[in-house]
DNA sequence: CAATTATGTATAAAATTCTGAAATTAAGGT
DNA sequence: ACCTTAATTTCAGAATTTTATACATAATTG
């Protein structure tokens, strides 16, 4: 028999990734980081008027999914877009969405 | 300000599509249809040993998401893969999954 | 210790899945 | 035409899982 074109594991990962990004707050975070290059957690949660813990959660999700990366500088942690992850996702969406 | 690369609506649709496909039973259905060209509902639920209504439900989801299409012939409804939807999704996954 | 960030937990809200019953559609026999 | 049967769809519900949010607490750095 022919093996499937669809690897369940990869599929699950990709779905999980898109699902994670498809959230208003997380899109807002990504949008800000397209303009400001990098921001620390305080800047982010103040700009979005959300709880600090909430921002930290969202950031962690985006980092786990490979969209963001972080760098610590003293007490602050700066988050920034990782490579061309966003562009790749944009391409992915265009491929998927007929 | 620069507009976002990520259209929330499209993103949601793509996520929803991948999420829909990323289900063991639905992957199994797609895999069967890669080999058998077309199958009716009875063939499918018997092959997968699931309830008939459950199969119908999964088939409807896949059809709604644009992966399958159906054609009625007498009492039976045959389902088949729609165009190159599966190939496109496979590409999409490769783009997304770093 | 103060500032910043991360993590844990609990509760609520939303989405999925499965099942069984009822409704729809089509074909065949009388 | 009528009745029956087969195939499929659709609906309603309950059970499970996932996700979001808020609050509290922990950890790290200076």
GROMACS .gro file of C-alpha atoms (C1' of nucleotides) in nm:
model
  256
    1UNK     CA    1   0.000   0.000   0.000
    2UNK     CA    2   0.105   0.356  -0.061
    3UNK     CA    3   0.209   0.548   0.249
    4UNK     CA    4   0.009   0.854   0.337
    5UNK     CA    5   0.109   1.197   0.219
    6UNK     CA    6  -0.010   1.319   0.554
    7UNK     CA    7   0.210   1.247   0.848
    8UNK     CA    8  -0.026   1.263   1.146
    9UNK     CA    9   0.243   1.398   1.373
   10UNK     CA   10   0.347   1.681   1.143
   11UNK     CA   11  -0.013   1.755   1.069
   12UNK     CA   12  -0.091   1.784   1.435
   13UNK     CA   13   0.206   2.013   1.489
   14UNK     CA   14   0.112   2.241   1.203
   15UNK     CA   15  -0.250   2.254   1.314
   16UNK     CA   16  -0.145   2.326   1.668
   17UNK     CA   17   0.083   2.602   1.546
   18UNK     CA   18  -0.180   2.777   1.338
   19UNK     CA   19  -0.438   2.732   1.609
   20UNK     CA   20  -0.201   2.893   1.857
   21UNK     CA   21  -0.141   3.192   1.634
   22UNK     CA   22  -0.506   3.239   1.547
   23UNK     CA   23  -0.580   3.430   1.865
   24UNK     CA   24  -0.646   3.803   1.877
   25UNK     CA   25  -0.397   3.882   2.151
   26UNK     CA   26  -0.125   3.674   1.995
   27UNK     CA   27  -0.180   3.831   1.655
   28UNK     CA   28  -0.158   4.168   1.824
   29UNK     CA   29   0.173   4.069   1.979
   30UNK     CA   30   0.311   3.954   1.645
   31UNK     CA   31   0.194   4.273   1.477
   32UNK     CA   32   0.370   4.488   1.734
   33UNK     CA   33   0.688   4.290   1.691
   34UNK     CA   34   0.677   4.344   1.317
   35UNK     CA   35   0.721   4.711   1.387
   36UNK     CA   36   0.927   4.737   1.704
   37UNK     CA   37   1.183   4.463   1.642
   38UNK     CA   38   1.182   4.362   2.009
   39UNK     CA   39   0.986   4.432   2.325
   40UNK     CA   40   1.004   4.322   2.685
   41UNK     CA   41   0.714   4.172   2.873
   42UNK     CA   42   0.619   4.491   3.054
   43UNK     CA   43   0.603   4.692   2.733
   44UNK     CA   44   0.383   4.427   2.581
   45UNK     CA   45   0.130   4.383   2.858
   46UNK     CA   46   0.099   4.757   2.908
   47UNK     CA   47   0.048   4.820   2.538
   48UNK     CA   48  -0.223   4.553   2.523
   49UNK     CA   49  -0.371   4.634   2.863
   50UNK     CA   50  -0.369   4.277   2.982
   51UNK     CA   51  -0.240   4.106   3.294
   52UNK     CA   52   0.131   4.042   3.316
   53UNK     CA   53   0.078   3.673   3.367
   54UNK     CA   54  -0.150   3.663   3.068
   55UNK     CA   55   0.110   3.824   2.846
   56UNK     CA   56   0.372   3.584   2.972
   57UNK     CA   57   0.145   3.292   2.885
   58UNK     CA   58   0.083   3.413   2.535
   59UNK     CA   59   0.450   3.481   2.480
   60UNK     CA   60   0.541   3.137   2.597
   61UNK     CA   61   0.292   2.981   2.361
   62UNK     CA   62   0.428   3.174   2.065
   63UNK     CA   63   0.781   3.082   2.165
   64UNK     CA   64   0.694   2.716   2.201
   65UNK     CA   65   0.540   2.716   1.855
   66UNK     CA   66   0.855   2.863   1.708
   67UNK     CA   67   0.716   3.204   1.618
   68UNK     CA   68   0.909   3.403   1.876
   69UNK     CA   69   1.237   3.378   2.053
   70UNK     CA   70   1.358   3.561   2.361
   71UNK     CA   71   1.676   3.705   2.501
   72UNK     CA   72   1.731   3.808   2.856
   73UNK     CA   73   1.904   4.131   2.942
   74UNK     CA   74   1.929   4.192   3.312
   75UNK     CA   75   1.588   4.173   3.470
   76UNK     CA   76   1.411   4.210   3.141
   77UNK     CA   77   1.330   3.952   2.880
   78UNK     CA   78   1.303   4.076   2.527
   79UNK     CA   79   1.091   3.891   2.277
   80UNK     CA   80   1.134   3.911   1.901
   81UNK     CA   81   1.014   3.739   1.588
   82UNK     CA   82   1.213   3.430   1.509
   83UNK     CA   83   1.362   3.425   1.160
   84UNK     CA   84   1.103   3.427   0.886
   85UNK     CA   85   0.849   3.219   1.076
   86UNK     CA   86   0.572   3.468   1.013
   87UNK     CA   87   0.640   3.480   0.639
   88UNK     CA   88   0.638   3.103   0.622
   89UNK     CA   89   0.309   3.091   0.801
   90UNK     CA   90   0.165   3.350   0.568
   91UNK     CA   91   0.269   3.133   0.273
   92UNK     CA   92   0.127   2.829   0.442
   93UNK     CA   93  -0.208   2.997   0.481
   94UNK     CA   94  -0.218   3.094   0.117
   95UNK     CA   95  -0.147   2.737   0.016
   96UNK     CA   96  -0.413   2.602   0.244
   97UNK     CA   97  -0.683   2.850   0.183
   98UNK     CA   98  -0.836   2.777  -0.156
   99UNK     CA   99   0.159   5.164   1.048
  100UNK     CA  100   0.227   4.852   0.842
  101UNK     CA  101  -0.065   4.622   0.798
  102UNK     CA  102  -0.031   4.275   0.938
  103UNK     CA  103   0.090   3.991   0.723
  104UNK     CA  104  -0.154   3.776   0.911
  105UNK     CA  105  -0.517   3.815   0.822
  106UNK     CA  106  -0.701   3.687   1.129
  107UNK     CA  107  -0.986   3.552   0.921
  108UNK     CA  108  -0.771   3.357   0.680
  109UNK     CA  109  -0.559   3.240   0.967
  110UNK     CA  110  -0.862   3.111   1.147
  111UNK     CA  111  -0.982   2.932   0.836
  112UNK     CA  112  -0.650   2.766   0.772
  113UNK     CA  113  -0.617   2.664   1.135
  114UNK     CA  114  -0.966   2.526   1.130
  115UNK     CA  115  -0.892   2.330   0.816
  116UNK     CA  116  -0.576   2.172   0.948
  117UNK     CA  117  -0.736   2.105   1.282
  118UNK     CA  118  -1.021   1.931   1.106
  119UNK     CA  119  -0.787   1.708   0.911
  120UNK     CA  120  -0.563   1.633   1.206
  121UNK     CA  121  -0.792   1.365   1.340
  122UNK     CA  122  -0.705   0.994   1.331
  123UNK     CA  123  -1.031   0.883   1.175
  124UNK     CA  124  -1.029   1.156   0.916
  125UNK     CA  125  -0.671   1.084   0.821
  126UNK     CA  126  -0.769   0.720   0.788
  127UNK     CA  127  -1.051   0.819   0.555
  128UNK     CA  128  -0.819   1.030   0.341
  129UNK     CA  129  -0.565   0.749   0.328
  130UNK     CA  130  -0.825   0.503   0.206
  131UNK     CA  131  -0.939   0.744  -0.061
  132UNK     CA  132  -0.585   0.782  -0.185
  133UNK     CA  133  -0.599   0.417  -0.278
  134UNK     CA  134  -0.956   0.343  -0.366
  135UNK     CA  135  -1.047   0.653  -0.564
  136UNK     CA  136  -1.397   0.660  -0.422
  137UNK     CA  137  -1.600   0.488  -0.151
  138UNK     CA  138  -1.955   0.509  -0.023
  139UNK     CA  139  -2.043   0.569   0.339
  140UNK     CA  140  -2.114   0.207   0.420
  141UNK     CA  141  -1.780   0.090   0.286
  142UNK     CA  142  -1.609   0.354   0.492
  143UNK     CA  143  -1.773   0.295   0.828
  144UNK     CA  144  -1.739  -0.080   0.794
  145UNK     CA  145  -1.373  -0.055   0.705
  146UNK     CA  146  -1.307   0.171   1.003
  147UNK     CA  147  -1.545  -0.009   1.240
  148UNK     CA  148  -1.719   0.305   1.352
  149UNK     CA  149  -2.083   0.409   1.372
  150UNK     CA  150  -2.247   0.506   1.048
  151UNK     CA  151  -2.353   0.844   1.183
  152UNK     CA  152  -2.002   0.908   1.302
  153UNK     CA  153  -1.860   0.837   0.957
  154UNK     CA  154  -2.116   1.063   0.798
  155UNK     CA  155  -2.019   1.335   1.038
  156UNK     CA  156  -1.648   1.306   0.962
  157UNK     CA  157  -1.716   1.299   0.591
  158UNK     CA  158  -1.920   1.612   0.616
  159UNK     CA  159  -1.641   1.790   0.799
  160UNK     CA  160  -1.389   1.694   0.536
  161UNK     CA  161  -1.625   1.804   0.264
  162UNK     CA  162  -1.692   2.136   0.433
  163UNK     CA  163  -1.320   2.198   0.459
  164UNK     CA  164  -1.278   2.135   0.088
  165UNK     CA  165  -1.084   1.811   0.114
  166UNK     CA  166  -1.354   1.579  -0.017
  167UNK     CA  167  -1.642   1.603  -0.252
  168UNK     CA  168  -1.934   1.367  -0.298
  169UNK     CA  169  -2.150   1.234  -0.575
  170UNK     CA  170  -2.477   1.054  -0.526
  171UNK     CA  171  -2.558   0.744  -0.725
  172UNK     CA  172  -2.893   0.593  -0.640
  173UNK     CA  173  -2.908   0.518  -0.271
  174UNK     CA  174  -2.538   0.553  -0.224
  175UNK     CA  175  -2.321   0.857  -0.180
  176UNK     CA  176  -1.968   0.822  -0.300
  177UNK     CA  177  -1.695   1.034  -0.151
  178UNK     CA  178  -1.367   1.115  -0.321
  179UNK     CA  179  -1.068   1.343  -0.281
  180UNK     CA  180  -1.125   1.685  -0.426
  181UNK     CA  181  -0.864   1.800  -0.674
  182UNK     CA  182  -0.518   1.833  -0.526
  183UNK     CA  183  -0.636   1.952  -0.188
  184UNK     CA  184  -0.431   1.690  -0.008
  185UNK     CA  185  -0.114   1.784  -0.194
  186UNK     CA  186  -0.168   2.148  -0.113
  187UNK     CA  187  -0.213   2.067   0.250
  188UNK     CA  188   0.102   1.858   0.248
  189UNK     CA  189   0.291   2.155   0.106
  190UNK     CA  190   0.134   2.381   0.362
  191UNK     CA  191   0.252   2.158   0.642
  192UNK     CA  192   0.605   2.153   0.511
  193UNK     CA  193   0.607   2.531   0.497
  194UNK     CA  194   0.476   2.562   0.848
  195UNK     CA  195   0.675   2.294   1.018
  196UNK     CA  196   1.029   2.423   1.067
  197DC     C1'  197   1.441   4.397   4.902
  198DA     C1'  198   1.240   4.574   4.452
  199DA     C1'  199   1.154   4.490   3.979
  200DT     C1'  200   1.065   4.176   3.620
  201DT     C1'  201   0.922   3.759   3.450
  202DA     C1'  202   0.767   3.277   3.491
  203DT     C1'  203   0.480   2.922   3.656
  204DG     C1'  204   0.100   2.695   3.893
  205DT     C1'  205  -0.372   2.637   3.994
  206DA     C1'  206  -0.851   2.680   3.975
  207DT     C1'  207  -1.258   2.808   3.753
  208DA     C1'  208  -1.519   2.912   3.369
  209DA     C1'  209  -1.615   2.898   2.879
  210DA     C1'  210  -1.597   2.684   2.438
  211DA     C1'  211  -1.523   2.329   2.116
  212DT     C1'  212  -1.518   1.814   1.997
  213DT     C1'  213  -1.674   1.369   1.982
  214DC     C1'  214  -1.978   0.995   2.018
  215DT     C1'  215  -2.427   0.791   2.036
  216DG     C1'  216  -2.902   0.703   1.936
  217DA     C1'  217  -3.322   0.850   1.734
  218DA     C1'  218  -3.566   1.059   1.374
  219DA     C1'  219  -3.590   1.235   0.908
  220DT     C1'  220  -3.472   1.216   0.417
  221DT     C1'  221  -3.391   1.000  -0.030
  222DA     C1'  222  -3.399   0.639  -0.362
  223DA     C1'  223  -3.498   0.184  -0.540
  224DG     C1'  224  -3.770  -0.249  -0.577
  225DG     C1'  225  -4.171  -0.544  -0.533
  226DT     C1'  226  -4.658  -0.614  -0.534
  227DA     C1'  227  -4.959   0.406  -0.610
  228DC     C1'  228  -4.829   0.193  -0.182
  229DC     C1'  229  -4.529  -0.028   0.121
  230DT     C1'  230  -4.085  -0.180   0.252
  231DT     C1'  231  -3.606  -0.170   0.276
  232DA     C1'  232  -3.146   0.028   0.224
  233DA     C1'  233  -2.838   0.420   0.252
  234DT     C1'  234  -2.745   0.844   0.423
  235DT     C1'  235  -2.822   1.272   0.668
  236DT     C1'  236  -2.941   1.542   1.044
  237DC     C1'  237  -3.059   1.654   1.505
  238DA     C1'  238  -3.034   1.643   2.014
  239DG     C1'  239  -2.791   1.503   2.425
  240DA     C1'  240  -2.429   1.393   2.714
  241DA     C1'  241  -1.935   1.321   2.803
  242DT     C1'  242  -1.481   1.456   2.724
  243DT     C1'  243  -1.127   1.763   2.608
  244DT     C1'  244  -0.930   2.200   2.513
  245DT     C1'  245  -0.865   2.679   2.591
  246DA     C1'  246  -0.892   3.127   2.826
  247DT     C1'  247  -0.858   3.408   3.207
  248DA     C1'  248  -0.756   3.557   3.662
  249DC     C1'  249  -0.522   3.522   4.083
  250DA     C1'  250  -0.152   3.372   4.358
  251DT     C1'  251   0.302   3.237   4.413
  252DA     C1'  252   0.772   3.134   4.275
  253DA     C1'  253   1.208   3.239   4.061
  254DT     C1'  254   1.568   3.545   3.887
  255DT     C1'  255   1.839   3.955   3.860
  256DG     C1'  256   2.047   4.363   4.034
   0.00000   0.00000   0.00000
